[in-house]
Coordinates of C-alpha atoms and ligand atoms in Angstrom, one line a residue:
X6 CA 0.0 0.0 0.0
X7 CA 1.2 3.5 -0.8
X8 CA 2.9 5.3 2.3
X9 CA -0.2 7.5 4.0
X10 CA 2.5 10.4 5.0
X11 CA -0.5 12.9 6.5
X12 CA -1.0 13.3 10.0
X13 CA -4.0 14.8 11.8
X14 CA -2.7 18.4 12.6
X15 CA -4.9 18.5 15.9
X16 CA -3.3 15.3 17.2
X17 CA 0.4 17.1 16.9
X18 CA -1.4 20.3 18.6
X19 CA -3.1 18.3 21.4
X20 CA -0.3 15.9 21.9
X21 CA 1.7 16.7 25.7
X22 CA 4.9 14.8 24.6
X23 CA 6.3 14.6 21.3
X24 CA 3.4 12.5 18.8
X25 CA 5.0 9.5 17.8
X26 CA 3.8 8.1 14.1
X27 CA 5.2 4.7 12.8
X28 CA 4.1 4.6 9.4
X29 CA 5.2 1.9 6.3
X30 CA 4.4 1.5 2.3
X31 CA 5.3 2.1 -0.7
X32 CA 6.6 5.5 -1.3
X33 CA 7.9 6.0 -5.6
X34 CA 10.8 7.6 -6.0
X35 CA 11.9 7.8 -10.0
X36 CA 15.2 10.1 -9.7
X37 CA 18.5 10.3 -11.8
X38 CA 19.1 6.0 -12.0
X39 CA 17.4 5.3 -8.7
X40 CA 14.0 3.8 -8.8
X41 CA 11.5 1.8 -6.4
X42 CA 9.6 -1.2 -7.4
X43 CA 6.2 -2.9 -6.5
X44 CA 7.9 -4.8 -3.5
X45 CA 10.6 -1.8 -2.5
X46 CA 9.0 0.1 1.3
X47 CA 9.4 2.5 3.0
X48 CA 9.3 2.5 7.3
X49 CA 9.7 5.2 9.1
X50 CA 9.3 6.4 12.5
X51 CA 8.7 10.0 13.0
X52 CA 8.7 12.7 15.7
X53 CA 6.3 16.0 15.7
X54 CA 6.1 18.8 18.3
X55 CA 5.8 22.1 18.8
X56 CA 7.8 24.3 20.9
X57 CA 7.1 27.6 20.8
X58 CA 6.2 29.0 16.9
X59 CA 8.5 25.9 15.6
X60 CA 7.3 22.5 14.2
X61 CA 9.8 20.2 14.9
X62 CA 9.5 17.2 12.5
X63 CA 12.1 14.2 13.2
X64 CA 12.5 11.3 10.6
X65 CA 14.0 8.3 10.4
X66 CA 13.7 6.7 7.7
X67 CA 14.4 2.8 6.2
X68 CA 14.1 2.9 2.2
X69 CA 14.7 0.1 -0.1
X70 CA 15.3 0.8 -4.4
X71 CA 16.8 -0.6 -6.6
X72 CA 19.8 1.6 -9.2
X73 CA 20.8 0.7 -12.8
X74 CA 24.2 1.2 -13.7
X75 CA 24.2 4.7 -16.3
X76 CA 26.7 2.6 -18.3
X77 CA 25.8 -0.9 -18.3
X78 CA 22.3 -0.8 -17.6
X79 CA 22.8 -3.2 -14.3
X80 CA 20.7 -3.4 -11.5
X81 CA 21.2 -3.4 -7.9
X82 CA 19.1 -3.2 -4.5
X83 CA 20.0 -0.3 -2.2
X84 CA 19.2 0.3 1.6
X85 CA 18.8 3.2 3.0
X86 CA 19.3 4.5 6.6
X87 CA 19.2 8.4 7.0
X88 CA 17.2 10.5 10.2
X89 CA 17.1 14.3 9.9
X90 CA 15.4 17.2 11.9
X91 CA 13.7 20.4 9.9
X92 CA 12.0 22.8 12.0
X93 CA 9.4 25.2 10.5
X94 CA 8.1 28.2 11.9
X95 CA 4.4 27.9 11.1
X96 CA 3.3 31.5 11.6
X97 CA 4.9 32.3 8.4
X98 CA 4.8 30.4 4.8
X99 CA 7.2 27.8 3.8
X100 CA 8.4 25.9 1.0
X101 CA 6.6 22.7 2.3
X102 CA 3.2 24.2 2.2
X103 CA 2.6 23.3 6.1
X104 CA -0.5 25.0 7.6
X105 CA -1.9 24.6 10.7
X106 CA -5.5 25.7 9.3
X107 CA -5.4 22.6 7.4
X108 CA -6.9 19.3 8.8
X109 CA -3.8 17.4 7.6
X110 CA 0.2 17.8 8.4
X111 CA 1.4 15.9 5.1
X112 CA 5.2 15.1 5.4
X113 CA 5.5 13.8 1.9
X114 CA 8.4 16.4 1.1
X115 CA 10.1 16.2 3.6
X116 CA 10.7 12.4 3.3
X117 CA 11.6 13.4 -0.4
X118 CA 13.9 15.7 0.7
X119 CA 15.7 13.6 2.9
X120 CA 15.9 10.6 0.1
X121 CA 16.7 12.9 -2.7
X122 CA 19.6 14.1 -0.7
X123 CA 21.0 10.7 0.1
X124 CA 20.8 9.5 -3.9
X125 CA 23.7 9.9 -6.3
X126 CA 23.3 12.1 -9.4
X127 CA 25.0 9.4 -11.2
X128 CA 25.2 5.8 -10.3
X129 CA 27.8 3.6 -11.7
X130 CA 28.2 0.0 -11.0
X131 CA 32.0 0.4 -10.6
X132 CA 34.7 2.8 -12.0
X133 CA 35.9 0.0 -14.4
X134 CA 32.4 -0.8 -15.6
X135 CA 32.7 -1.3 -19.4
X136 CA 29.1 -0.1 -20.1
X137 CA 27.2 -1.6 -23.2
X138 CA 28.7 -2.5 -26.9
X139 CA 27.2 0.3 -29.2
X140 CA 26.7 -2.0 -31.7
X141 CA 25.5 -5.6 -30.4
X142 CA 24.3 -4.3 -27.0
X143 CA 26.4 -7.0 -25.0
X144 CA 26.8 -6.0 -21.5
X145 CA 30.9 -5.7 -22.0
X146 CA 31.6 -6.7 -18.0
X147 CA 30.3 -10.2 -19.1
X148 CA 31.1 -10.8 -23.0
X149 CA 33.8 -10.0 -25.2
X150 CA 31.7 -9.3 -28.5
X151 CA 33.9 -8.8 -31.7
X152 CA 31.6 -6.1 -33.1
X153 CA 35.0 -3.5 -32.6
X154 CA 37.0 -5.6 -34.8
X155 CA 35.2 -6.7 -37.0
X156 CA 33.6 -2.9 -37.6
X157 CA 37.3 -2.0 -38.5
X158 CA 37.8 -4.7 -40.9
X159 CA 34.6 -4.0 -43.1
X160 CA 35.6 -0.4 -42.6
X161 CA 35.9 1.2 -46.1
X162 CA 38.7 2.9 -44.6
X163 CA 40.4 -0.3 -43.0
X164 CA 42.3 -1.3 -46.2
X165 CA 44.2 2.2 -45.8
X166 CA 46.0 1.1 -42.9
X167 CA 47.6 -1.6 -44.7
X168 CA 49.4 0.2 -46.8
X169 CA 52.3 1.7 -45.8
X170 CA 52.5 5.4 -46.4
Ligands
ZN18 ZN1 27.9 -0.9 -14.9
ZN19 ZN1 29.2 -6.0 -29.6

């Protein structure tokens, strides 16, 4: 089931002690190579109060996704473990549309904050990945293909390197 990430704002106003929300599901996340899949959660244990004009909003987050290799195309499954605190003043507007008229504290952004954050721009399997053959699309970690030489050969331009000039 998709993550529900919106908690009743009058239980975070009526709370004594910090509220406590355990919440788990699916939460999609398609950025640079990193992806989820039908299986990959999300489970995260958050903290809310208020302390004076500040919302204080503590996650801690467990995500698994998967990454493809940019060069090879290779997939792999990923864990994540990341915790963060953002405090918000809510008598003035903020980026993350939080509103204590509303019936609803959603912290959708910030758990996309904290994953976007934690995600390389660019993932490679390894420094030495070969990546794909342009021609045959042979994952070149795995297979020698001969595409290379055997593009040079029927090269109209090959038979120039014979000769000797
Ligand atoms: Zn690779
Ligand atoms: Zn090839």
């Amino acid at each position: 089931m998709k993550l529900n990430s919106k908690i009743k704002t009058i239980d975070i106003v009526n709370s004594p002690v910090p509220l406590v929300v355990n919440l788990s599901g699916k939460f999609e996340i398609s950025y640079a190579n990193h992806f989820t899949e039908d299986q990959d959660l999300v489970n995260l244990i958050s903290e809310l109060y208020i302390d004076d004009s500040i919302l204080n909003i503590n996650i801690n987050l467990e995500l698994s996704y998967k990454s493809e290799c940019g060069r090879c195309l290779s997939k792999k499954a990923n864990k994540m473990k990341k915790s963060r605190l953002f405090k918000l003043n809510i008598d003035v507007e903020n980026d993350y549309e939080i509103n204590f008229d509303r019936e609803y504290v959603d912290i959708e952004p910030f758990i996309s904050e904290i994953i976007i954050d934690n995600l390389d721009r660019l993932y490679i399997c390894s420094n030495k990945c070969k990546g794909l053959c342009g021609i045959c699309g042979s994952n070149m970690n795995k297979i020698k293909c001969n595409c290379e030489e055997k593009n040079l050969k029927e090269s109209p331009f090959s038979s120039l390197s014979q000769l000797d000039l």
